[in-house]
Coordinates of C-alpha atoms in Angstrom, one line a residue:
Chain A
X1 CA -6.2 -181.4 -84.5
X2 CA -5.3 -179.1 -82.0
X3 CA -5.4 -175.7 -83.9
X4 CA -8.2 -174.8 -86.7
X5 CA -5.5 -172.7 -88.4
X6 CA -5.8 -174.2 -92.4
X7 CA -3.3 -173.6 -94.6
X8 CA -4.4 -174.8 -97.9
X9 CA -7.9 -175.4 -98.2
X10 CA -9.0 -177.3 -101.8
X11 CA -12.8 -176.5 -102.6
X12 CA -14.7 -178.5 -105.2
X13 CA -11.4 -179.1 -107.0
X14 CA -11.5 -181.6 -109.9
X15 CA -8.8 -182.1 -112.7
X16 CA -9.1 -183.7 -115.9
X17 CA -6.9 -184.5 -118.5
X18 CA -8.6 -184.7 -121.7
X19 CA -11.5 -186.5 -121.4
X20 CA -10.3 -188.5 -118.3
X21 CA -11.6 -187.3 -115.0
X22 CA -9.0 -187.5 -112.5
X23 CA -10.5 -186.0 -109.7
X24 CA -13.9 -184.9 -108.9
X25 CA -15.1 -182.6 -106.4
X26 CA -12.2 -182.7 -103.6
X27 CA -12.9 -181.0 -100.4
X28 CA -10.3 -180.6 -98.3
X29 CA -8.1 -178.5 -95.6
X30 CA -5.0 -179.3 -94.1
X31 CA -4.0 -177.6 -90.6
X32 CA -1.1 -176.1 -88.6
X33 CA 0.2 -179.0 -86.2
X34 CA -1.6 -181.8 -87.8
X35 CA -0.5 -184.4 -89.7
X36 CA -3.2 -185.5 -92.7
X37 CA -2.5 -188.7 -95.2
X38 CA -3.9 -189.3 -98.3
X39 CA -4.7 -193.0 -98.7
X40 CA -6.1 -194.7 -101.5
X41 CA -5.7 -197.3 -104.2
X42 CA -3.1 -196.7 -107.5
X43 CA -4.4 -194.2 -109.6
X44 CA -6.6 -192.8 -107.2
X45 CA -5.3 -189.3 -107.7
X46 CA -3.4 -188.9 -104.8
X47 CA -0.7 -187.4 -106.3
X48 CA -2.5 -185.3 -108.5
X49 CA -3.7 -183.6 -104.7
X50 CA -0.3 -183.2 -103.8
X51 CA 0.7 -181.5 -106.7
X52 CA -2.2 -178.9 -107.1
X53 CA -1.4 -178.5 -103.4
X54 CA 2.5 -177.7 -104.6
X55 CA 0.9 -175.5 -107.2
X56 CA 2.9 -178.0 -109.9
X57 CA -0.6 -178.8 -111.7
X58 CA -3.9 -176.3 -111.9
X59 CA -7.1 -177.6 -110.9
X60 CA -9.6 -177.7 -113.8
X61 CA -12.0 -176.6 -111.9
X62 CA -12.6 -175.5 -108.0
X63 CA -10.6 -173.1 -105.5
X64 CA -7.8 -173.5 -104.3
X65 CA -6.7 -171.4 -101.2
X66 CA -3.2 -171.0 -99.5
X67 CA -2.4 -169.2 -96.4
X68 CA -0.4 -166.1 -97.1
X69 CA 3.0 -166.1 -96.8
X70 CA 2.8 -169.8 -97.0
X71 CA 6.5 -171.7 -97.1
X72 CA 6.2 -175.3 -98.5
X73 CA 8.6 -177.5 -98.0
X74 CA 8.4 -180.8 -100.1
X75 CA 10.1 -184.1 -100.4
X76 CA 9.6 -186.0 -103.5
X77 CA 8.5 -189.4 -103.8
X78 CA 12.0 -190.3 -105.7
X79 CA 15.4 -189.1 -106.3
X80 CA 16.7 -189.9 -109.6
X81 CA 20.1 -188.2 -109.9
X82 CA 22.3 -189.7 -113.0
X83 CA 25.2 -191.7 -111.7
X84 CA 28.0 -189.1 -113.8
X85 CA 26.2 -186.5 -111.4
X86 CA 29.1 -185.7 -109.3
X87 CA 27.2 -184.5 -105.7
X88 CA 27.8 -184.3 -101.9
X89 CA 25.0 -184.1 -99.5
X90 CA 26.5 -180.3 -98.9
X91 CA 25.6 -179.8 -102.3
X92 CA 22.3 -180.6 -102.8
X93 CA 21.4 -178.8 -100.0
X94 CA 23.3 -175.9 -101.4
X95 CA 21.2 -176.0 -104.4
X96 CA 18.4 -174.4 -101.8
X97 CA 20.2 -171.0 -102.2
X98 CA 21.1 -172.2 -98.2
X99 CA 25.0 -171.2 -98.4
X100 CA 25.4 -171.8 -94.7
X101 CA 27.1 -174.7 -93.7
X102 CA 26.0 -174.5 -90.1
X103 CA 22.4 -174.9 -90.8
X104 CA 22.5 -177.5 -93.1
X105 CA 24.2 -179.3 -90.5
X106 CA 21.5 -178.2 -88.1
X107 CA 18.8 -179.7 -90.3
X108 CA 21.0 -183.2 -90.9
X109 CA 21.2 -183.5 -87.2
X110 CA 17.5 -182.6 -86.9
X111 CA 16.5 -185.6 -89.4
X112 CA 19.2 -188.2 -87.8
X113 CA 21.7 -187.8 -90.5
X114 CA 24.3 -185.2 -89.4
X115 CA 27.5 -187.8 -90.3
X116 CA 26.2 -187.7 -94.4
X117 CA 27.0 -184.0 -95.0
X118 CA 30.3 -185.1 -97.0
X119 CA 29.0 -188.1 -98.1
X120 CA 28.4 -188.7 -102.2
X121 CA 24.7 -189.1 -102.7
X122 CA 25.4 -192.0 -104.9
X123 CA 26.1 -194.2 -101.6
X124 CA 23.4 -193.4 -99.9
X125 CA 20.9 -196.4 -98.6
X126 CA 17.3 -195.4 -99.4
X127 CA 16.4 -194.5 -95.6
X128 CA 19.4 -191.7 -95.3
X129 CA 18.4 -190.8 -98.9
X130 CA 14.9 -190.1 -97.3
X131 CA 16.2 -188.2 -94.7
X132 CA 18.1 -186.1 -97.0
X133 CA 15.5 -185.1 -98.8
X134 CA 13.6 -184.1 -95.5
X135 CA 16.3 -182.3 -94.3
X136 CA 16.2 -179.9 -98.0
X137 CA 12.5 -179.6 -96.6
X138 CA 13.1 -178.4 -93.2
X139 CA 16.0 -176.0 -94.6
X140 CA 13.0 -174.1 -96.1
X141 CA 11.6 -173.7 -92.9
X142 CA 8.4 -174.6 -93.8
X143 CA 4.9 -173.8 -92.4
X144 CA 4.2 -176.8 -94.7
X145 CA 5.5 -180.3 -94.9
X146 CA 4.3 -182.1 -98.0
X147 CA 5.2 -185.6 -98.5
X148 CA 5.1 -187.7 -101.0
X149 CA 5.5 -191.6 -99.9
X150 CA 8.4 -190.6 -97.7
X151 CA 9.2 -194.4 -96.7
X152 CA 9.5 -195.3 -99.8
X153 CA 12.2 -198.0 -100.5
X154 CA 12.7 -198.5 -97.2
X155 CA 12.3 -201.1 -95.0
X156 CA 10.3 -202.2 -92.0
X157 CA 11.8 -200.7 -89.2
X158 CA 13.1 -197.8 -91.5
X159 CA 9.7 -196.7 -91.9
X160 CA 8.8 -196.9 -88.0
X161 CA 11.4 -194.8 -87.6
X162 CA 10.9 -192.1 -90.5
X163 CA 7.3 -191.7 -89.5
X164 CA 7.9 -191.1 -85.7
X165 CA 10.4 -188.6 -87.0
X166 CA 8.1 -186.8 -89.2
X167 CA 5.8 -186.9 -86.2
X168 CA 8.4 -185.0 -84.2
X169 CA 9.4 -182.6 -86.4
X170 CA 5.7 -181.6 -86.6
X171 CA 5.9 -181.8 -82.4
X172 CA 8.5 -179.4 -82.6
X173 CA 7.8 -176.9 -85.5
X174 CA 4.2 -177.1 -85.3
X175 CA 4.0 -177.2 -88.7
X176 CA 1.3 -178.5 -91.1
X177 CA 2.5 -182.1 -92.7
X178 CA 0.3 -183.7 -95.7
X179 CA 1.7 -187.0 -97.1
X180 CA 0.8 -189.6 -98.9
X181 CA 1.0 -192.8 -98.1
X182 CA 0.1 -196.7 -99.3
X183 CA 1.7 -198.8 -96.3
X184 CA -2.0 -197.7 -93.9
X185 CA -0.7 -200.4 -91.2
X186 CA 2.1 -197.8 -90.5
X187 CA 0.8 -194.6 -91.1
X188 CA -2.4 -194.8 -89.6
X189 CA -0.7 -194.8 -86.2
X190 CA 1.1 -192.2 -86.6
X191 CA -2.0 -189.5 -88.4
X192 CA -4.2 -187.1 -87.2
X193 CA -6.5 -186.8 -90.1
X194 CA -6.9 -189.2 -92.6
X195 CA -8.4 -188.5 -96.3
X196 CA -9.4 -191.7 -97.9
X197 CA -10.0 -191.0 -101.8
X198 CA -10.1 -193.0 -105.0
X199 CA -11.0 -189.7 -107.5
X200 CA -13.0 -188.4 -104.6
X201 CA -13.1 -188.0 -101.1
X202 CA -14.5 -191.3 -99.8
X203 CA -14.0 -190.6 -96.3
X204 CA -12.1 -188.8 -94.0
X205 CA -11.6 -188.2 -89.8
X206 CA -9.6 -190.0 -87.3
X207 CA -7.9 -193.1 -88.3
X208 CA -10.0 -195.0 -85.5
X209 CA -13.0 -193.9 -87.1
X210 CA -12.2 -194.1 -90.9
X211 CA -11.4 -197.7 -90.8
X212 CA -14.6 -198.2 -89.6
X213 CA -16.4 -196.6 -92.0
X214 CA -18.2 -198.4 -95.2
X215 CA -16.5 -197.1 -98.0
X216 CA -13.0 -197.6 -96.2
X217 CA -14.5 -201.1 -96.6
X218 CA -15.8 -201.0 -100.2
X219 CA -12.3 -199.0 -101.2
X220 CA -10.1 -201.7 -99.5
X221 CA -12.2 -204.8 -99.5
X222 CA -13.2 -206.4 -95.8
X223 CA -9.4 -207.9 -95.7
X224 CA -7.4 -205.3 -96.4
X225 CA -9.7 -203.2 -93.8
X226 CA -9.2 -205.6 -91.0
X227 CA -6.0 -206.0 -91.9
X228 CA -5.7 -201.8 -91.6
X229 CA -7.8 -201.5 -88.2
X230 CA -6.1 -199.1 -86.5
X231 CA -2.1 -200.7 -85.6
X232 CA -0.1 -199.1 -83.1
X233 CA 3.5 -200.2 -83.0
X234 CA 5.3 -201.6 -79.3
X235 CA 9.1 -200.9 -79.4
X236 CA 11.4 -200.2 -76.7
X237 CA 14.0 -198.5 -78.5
X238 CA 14.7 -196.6 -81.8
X239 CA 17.4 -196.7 -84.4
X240 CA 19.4 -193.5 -85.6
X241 CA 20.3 -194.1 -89.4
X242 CA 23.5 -195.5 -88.5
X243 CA 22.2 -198.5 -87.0
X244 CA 22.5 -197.1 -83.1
X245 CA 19.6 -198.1 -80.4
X246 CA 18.3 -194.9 -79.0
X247 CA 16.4 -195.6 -75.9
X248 CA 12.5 -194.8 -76.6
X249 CA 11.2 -191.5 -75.1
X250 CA 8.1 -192.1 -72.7
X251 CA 5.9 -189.7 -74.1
X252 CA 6.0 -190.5 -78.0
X253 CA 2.7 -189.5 -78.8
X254 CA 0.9 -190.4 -82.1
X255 CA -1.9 -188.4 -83.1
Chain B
X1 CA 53.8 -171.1 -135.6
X2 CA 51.8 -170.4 -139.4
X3 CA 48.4 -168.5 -139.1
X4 CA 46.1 -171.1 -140.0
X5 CA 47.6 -173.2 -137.5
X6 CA 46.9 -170.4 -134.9
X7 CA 43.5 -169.4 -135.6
X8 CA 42.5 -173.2 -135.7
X9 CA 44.3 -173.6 -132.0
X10 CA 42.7 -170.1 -130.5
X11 CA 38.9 -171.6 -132.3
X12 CA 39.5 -175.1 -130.6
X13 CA 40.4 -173.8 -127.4
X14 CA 37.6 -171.3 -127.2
X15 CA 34.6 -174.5 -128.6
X16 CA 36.4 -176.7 -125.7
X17 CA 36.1 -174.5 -123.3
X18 CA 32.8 -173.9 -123.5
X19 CA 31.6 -176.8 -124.5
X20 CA 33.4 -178.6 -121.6
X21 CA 30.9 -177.0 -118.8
X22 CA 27.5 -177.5 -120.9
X23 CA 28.1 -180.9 -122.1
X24 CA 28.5 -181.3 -118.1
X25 CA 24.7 -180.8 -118.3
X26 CA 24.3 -182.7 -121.5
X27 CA 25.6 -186.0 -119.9
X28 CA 23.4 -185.4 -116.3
X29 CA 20.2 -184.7 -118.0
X30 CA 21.1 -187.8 -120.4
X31 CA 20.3 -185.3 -123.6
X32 CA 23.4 -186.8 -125.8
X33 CA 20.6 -188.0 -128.2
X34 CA 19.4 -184.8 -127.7
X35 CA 22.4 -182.7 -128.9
X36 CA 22.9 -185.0 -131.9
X37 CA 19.7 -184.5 -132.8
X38 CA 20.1 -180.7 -132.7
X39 CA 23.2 -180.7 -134.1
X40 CA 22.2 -182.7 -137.2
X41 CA 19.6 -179.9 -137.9
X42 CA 22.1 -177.4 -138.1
X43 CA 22.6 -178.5 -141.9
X44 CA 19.5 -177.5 -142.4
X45 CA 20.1 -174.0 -141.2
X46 CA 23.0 -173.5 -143.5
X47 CA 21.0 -173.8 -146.2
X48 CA 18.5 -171.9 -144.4
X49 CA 21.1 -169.3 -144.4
X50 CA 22.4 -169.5 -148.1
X51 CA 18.9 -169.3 -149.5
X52 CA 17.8 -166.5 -147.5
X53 CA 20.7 -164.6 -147.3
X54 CA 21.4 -164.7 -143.8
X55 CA 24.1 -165.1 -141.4
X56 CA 24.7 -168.8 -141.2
X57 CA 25.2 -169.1 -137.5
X58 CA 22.2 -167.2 -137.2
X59 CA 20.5 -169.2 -139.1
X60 CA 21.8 -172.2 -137.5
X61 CA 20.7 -170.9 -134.3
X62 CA 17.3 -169.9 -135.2
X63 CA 17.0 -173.5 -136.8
X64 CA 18.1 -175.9 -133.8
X65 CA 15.8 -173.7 -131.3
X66 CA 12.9 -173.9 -133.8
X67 CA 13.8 -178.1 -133.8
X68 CA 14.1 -178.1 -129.9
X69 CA 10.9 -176.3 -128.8
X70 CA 8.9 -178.3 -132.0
X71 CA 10.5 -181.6 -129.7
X72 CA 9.2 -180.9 -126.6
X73 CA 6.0 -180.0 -128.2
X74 CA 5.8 -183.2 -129.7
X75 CA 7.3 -185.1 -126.6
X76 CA 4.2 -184.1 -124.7
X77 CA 1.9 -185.2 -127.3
X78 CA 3.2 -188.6 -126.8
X79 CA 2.6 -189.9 -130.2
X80 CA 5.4 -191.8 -130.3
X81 CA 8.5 -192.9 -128.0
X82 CA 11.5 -190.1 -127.6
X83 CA 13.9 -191.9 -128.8
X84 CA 12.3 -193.0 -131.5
X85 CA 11.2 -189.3 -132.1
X86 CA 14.6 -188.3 -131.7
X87 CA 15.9 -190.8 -134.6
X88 CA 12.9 -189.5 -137.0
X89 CA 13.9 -185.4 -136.3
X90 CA 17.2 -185.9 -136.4
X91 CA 17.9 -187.8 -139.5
X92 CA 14.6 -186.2 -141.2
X93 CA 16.2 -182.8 -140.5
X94 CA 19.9 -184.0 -141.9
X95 CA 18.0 -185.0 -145.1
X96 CA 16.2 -182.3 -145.7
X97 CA 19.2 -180.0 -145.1
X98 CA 21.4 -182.2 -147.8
X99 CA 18.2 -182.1 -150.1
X100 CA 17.9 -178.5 -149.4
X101 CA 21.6 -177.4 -150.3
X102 CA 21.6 -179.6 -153.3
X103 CA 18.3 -177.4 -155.1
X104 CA 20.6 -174.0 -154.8
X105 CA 22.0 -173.7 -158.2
X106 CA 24.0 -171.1 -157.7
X107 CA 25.8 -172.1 -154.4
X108 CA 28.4 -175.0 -154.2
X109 CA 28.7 -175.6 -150.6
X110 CA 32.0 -177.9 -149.5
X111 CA 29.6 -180.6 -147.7
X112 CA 32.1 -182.2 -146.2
X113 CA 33.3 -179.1 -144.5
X114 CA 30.4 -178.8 -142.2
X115 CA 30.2 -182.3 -141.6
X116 CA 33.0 -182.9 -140.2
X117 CA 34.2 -179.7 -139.7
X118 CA 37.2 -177.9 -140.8
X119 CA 39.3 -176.5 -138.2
X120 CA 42.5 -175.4 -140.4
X121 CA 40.3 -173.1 -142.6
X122 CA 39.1 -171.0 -139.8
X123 CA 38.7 -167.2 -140.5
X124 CA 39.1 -164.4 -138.2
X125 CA 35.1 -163.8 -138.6
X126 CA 34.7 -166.9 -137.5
X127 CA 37.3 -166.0 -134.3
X128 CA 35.1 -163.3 -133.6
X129 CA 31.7 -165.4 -133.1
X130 CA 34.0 -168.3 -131.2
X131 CA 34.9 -166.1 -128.4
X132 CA 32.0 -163.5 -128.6
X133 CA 29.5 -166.4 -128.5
X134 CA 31.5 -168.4 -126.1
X135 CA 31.6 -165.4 -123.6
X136 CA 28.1 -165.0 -124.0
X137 CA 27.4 -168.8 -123.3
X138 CA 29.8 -169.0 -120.2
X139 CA 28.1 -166.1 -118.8
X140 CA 24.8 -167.1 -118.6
X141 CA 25.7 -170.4 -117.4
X142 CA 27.3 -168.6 -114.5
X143 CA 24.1 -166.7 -114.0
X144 CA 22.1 -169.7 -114.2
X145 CA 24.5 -172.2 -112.6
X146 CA 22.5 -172.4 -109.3
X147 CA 18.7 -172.8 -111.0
X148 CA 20.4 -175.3 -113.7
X149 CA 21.6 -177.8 -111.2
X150 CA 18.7 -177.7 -109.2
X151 CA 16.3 -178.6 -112.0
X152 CA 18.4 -181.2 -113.0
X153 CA 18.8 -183.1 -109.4
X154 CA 14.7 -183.1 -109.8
X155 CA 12.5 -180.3 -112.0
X156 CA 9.2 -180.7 -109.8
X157 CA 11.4 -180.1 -106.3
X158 CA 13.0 -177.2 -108.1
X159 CA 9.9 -176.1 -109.2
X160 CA 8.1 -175.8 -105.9
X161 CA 11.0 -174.2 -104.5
X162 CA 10.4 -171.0 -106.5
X163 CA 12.9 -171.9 -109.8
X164 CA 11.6 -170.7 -113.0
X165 CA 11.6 -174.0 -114.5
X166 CA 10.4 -173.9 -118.0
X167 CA 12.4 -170.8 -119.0
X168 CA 15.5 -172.3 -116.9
X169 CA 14.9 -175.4 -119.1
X170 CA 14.6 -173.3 -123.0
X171 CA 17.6 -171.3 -121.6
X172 CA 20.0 -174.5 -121.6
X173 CA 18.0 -175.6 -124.6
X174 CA 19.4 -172.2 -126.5
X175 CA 22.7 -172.4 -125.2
X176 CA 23.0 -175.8 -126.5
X177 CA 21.6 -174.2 -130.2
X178 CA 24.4 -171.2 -129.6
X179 CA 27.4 -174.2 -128.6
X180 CA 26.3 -176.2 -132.0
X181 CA 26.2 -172.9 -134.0
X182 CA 29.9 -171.7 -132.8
X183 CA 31.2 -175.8 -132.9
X184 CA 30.0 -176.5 -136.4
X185 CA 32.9 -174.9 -138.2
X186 CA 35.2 -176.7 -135.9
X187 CA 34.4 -180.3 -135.6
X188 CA 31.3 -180.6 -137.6
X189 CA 27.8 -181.6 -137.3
X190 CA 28.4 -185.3 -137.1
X191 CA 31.0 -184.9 -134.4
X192 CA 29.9 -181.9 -132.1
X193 CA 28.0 -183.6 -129.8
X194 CA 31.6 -185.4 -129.0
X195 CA 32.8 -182.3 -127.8
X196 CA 30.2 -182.1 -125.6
X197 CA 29.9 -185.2 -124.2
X198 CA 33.4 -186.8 -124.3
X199 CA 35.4 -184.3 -121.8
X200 CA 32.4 -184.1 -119.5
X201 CA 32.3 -188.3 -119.2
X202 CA 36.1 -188.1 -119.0
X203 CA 36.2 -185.4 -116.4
X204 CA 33.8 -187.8 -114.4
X205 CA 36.3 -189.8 -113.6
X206 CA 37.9 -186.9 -111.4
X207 CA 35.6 -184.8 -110.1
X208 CA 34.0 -185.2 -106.9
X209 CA 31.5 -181.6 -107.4
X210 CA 29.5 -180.5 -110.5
X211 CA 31.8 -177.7 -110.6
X212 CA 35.1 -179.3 -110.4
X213 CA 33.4 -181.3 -113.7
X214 CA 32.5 -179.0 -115.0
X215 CA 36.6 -177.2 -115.3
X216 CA 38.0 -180.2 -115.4
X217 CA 35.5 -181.1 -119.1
X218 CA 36.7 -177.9 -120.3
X219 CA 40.6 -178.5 -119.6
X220 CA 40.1 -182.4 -121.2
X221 CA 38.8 -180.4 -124.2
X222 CA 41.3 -178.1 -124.6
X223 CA 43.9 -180.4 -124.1
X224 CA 41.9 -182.6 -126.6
X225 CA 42.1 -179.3 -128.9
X226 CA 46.0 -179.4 -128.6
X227 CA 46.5 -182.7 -129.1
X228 CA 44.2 -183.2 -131.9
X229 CA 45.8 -180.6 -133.7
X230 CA 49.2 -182.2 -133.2
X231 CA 48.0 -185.1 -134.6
X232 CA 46.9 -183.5 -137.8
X233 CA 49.5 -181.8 -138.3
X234 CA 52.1 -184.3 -137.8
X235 CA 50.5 -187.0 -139.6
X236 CA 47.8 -185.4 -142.0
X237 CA 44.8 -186.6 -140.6
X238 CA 41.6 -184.4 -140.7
X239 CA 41.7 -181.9 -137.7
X240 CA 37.8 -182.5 -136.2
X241 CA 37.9 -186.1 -136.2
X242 CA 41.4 -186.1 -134.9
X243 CA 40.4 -183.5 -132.3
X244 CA 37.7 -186.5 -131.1
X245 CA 40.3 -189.2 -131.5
X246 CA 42.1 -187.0 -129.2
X247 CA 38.6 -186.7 -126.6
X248 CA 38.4 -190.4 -127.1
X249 CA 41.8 -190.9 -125.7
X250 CA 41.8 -188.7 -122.7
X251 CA 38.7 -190.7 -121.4
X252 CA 40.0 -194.2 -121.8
X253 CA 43.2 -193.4 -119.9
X254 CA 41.2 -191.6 -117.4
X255 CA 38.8 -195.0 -116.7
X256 CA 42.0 -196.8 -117.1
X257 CA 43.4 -195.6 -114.1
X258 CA 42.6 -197.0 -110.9
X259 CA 40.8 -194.4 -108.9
X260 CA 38.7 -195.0 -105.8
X261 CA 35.1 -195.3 -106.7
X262 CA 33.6 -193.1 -103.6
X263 CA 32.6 -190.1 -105.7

């Protein structure tokens, strides 16, 4: 973290539906130019973060806090558009209220996808649909990246790629990113801050230091934890989304 | 060109067109079941309407928005599965409307009439609320065209990018109510949600924007209209059903034809 600058800070936040306790006191802050993931087993309420974060849910109980003037931009876990839904790329960025075509075009090129714009969204494979969905982020011009899963249905190398992409874009925008992931070999790489929680915070700091911790152990049993010690990825090159190497640059720099 | 047979081609026009553009919506937020189900409790605001003395699309409207927000009450409740919600509202509310008209002693309603419609007895009155109605539906799906298509490529991104969701959401819900209150007289309650969905699948077929769908369901109905109308007239056959015949027609033809898939 280079900056102390929060821009959403959650304060003994819990959420219940009914008489099921989802989450229980949650403490946390996420920070300008700093990239924090929630990790954690299914059902551990990772979501539910995210969307009191968006503002999509109230917390039951607890604060929560947003910067002023605070522009979120979010990328779903999924995009489920129905088949007779006639839709460009252009399009679904248009439905931001962004009407020029130049900066959508801008934001596709930022994300690696600037040949899709007149592509149907019905052909898309799920790494450009990925970076579609990032690119209606950045349009926002957020001070705020919140992802949900945003490898998702994608594979291996897909994912290497996506996350040193969402590592750049927070490079260059010094913006705040909070996503969620499950895949830790991946993400833990490329994190500043990571929140381990199962209903509550378990643990949280540097990667290095989380996956040491006990409870990372406990939450993820001594296999999975070994198996998540801290990974960082060797590759010469990189690949665009249409398949081209792109020679690597020498100082990619995760967290 | 007699009367009757004018008023019935000016009412058919005016339901197609603006059922063309919402049933665009219908079909891409997969709420055919939806419609039906809506539409089938319109029977139950016609007798709504008889026994309190009320304008019948009035009362028709009043009745499907009461049935929609009572649904998505219920849908949250989870009690049981949608569709299987759906089936229980829809036919329940059918029923009770049928039960309903049959207690007024004093009324004899022509059943058949507003279930499958009857496009050759249209009165002027019922001219007025086809194109006073429709203009009011068309523009506020002009206003809301922006907001509607982004909750329906996905409600929560919508949401957190500042569009009013829930009151987008009851605003399509009460056009929907309007569309089944103005088509009633036309095709019927058994065979509106045809109108709505038919063109908009056929129009599929050509359209490579929502917009250019959305046109292009509205034209399919009207030429649907025209056609159906021919039909009746030519060979007797009753005008709604024929008017879906017609609907049912266009879209086979259009799947028929050998169109490139990249759309």
């Amino acid at each position: 973290m280079s900056t102390h600058h929060a821009l959403v800070k959650l304060q003994h936040v819990g959420l219940r539906y009914g008489a099921r306790e989802v989450l229980k006191n949650i403490n946390l802050e996420v920070h300008r130019d700093c990239i924090t993931t929630l990790i954690g087993p299914n059902g551990a309420g990772k979501t539910s973060v995210v969307r009191i974060v968006l503002g999509l849910n109230k917390a039951s109980t607890g604060n929560v806090w947003r910067e002023a003037g605070l522009r979120i931009g979010y990328m779903p876990q999924k995009l489920q558009i129905d088949q007779t839904f006639p839709l460009t790329v252009q399009r679904f960025l248009q439905t931001t209220q962004c009407k020029d075509k130049q900066q959508m075009q801008q934001a596709l090129d930022e994300v690696g996808a600037g040949h899709l714009l007149s592509q149907s969204i019905h052909n898309l494979s799920g790494g450009e649909t990925q970076r579609i969905l990032l690119a209606r982020a950045l349009l926002r011009d957020p001070n705020l990246l919140v992802l949900d899963e945003p490898v998702q249905g994608v594979d291996i190398n897909g994912q290497i790629e996506l996350y040193d992409l969402i590592s750049r874009i927070r490079q260059q925008r010094k913006c705040g990113v909070l996503m969620i992931s499950h895949d830790l070999h991946l993400v833990m790489s490329a994190t500043d801050h990571v929140i381990c929680m199962n209903q509550h915070v378990c643990c949280s700091g540097h990667p290095a230091h989380v996956t040491q911790d006990p409870s990372f152990t406990e939450l993820f049993g001594v296999k999975g934890a070994e198996a998540l010690a801290v990974y960082s990825h060797h590759h010469n090159h990189r690949h665009s989304a249409h398949g081209d190497v792109i020679p690597e640059r020498n100082n990619c720099n995760h967290g | 060109m007699a009367d009757f047979l004018l008023r019935a081609l000016l009412g058919g026009l005016g339901v197609a067109a603006i059922a063309g553009p919402l049933g665009a919506f219908v079909v891409w937020r997969r709420m055919a079941y939806f419609g039906d189900t809506l539409a089938h409790s319109a029977l139950l605001g016609v007798s709504l309407g008889f026994l309190l003395d009320i304008n019948m699309n009035l009362a028709v409207v009043a009745c499907c928005v009461i049935l929609a927000i009572s649904l998505v009450t219920l849908q949250r409740q989870r009690l049981v599965a949608t569709d299987t919600l759906l089936g229980i509202m829809a036919h329940s509310a059918l029923s009770l409307g049928l039960v309903a008209i049959s207690l007024l002693e004093d009324v004899r309603v022509d059943l058949l009439a507003y279930l499958f419609g009857d496009l050759l007895a249209i009165s002027s009155t019922d001219l007025y609320w086809v194109f006073g109605g429709g203009v009011l539906v068309l523009a506020l799906l002009w206003y809301l065209w922006e907001p509607l298509l982004a909750i329906t490529i996905n409600e929560e991104l919508a949401q957190v990018e500042g569009v009013p969701v829930t009151q987008v959401r009851l605003a399509l819900m009460l056009l929907i109510a309007v569309v089944i209150a103005i088509a009633m007289k036309i095709v019927g309650i058994l065979l509106i949600s045809s109108l709505l969905i038919i063109p908009a699948a056929a129009a599929r077929r050509l359209a490579a924007s929502p917009e250019q769908m959305a046109v292009g369901a509205a034209v399919l109905g009207c030429i649907s209209v025209g056609a159906g109308l021919a039909l009746s007239w030519h060979l007797d056959t009753p005008a709604g059903p024929s008017v879906v015949v017609a609907a049912l027609i266009c879209f086979l033809l259009l799947y028929s034809l050998p169109l490139s898939r990249n759309r």
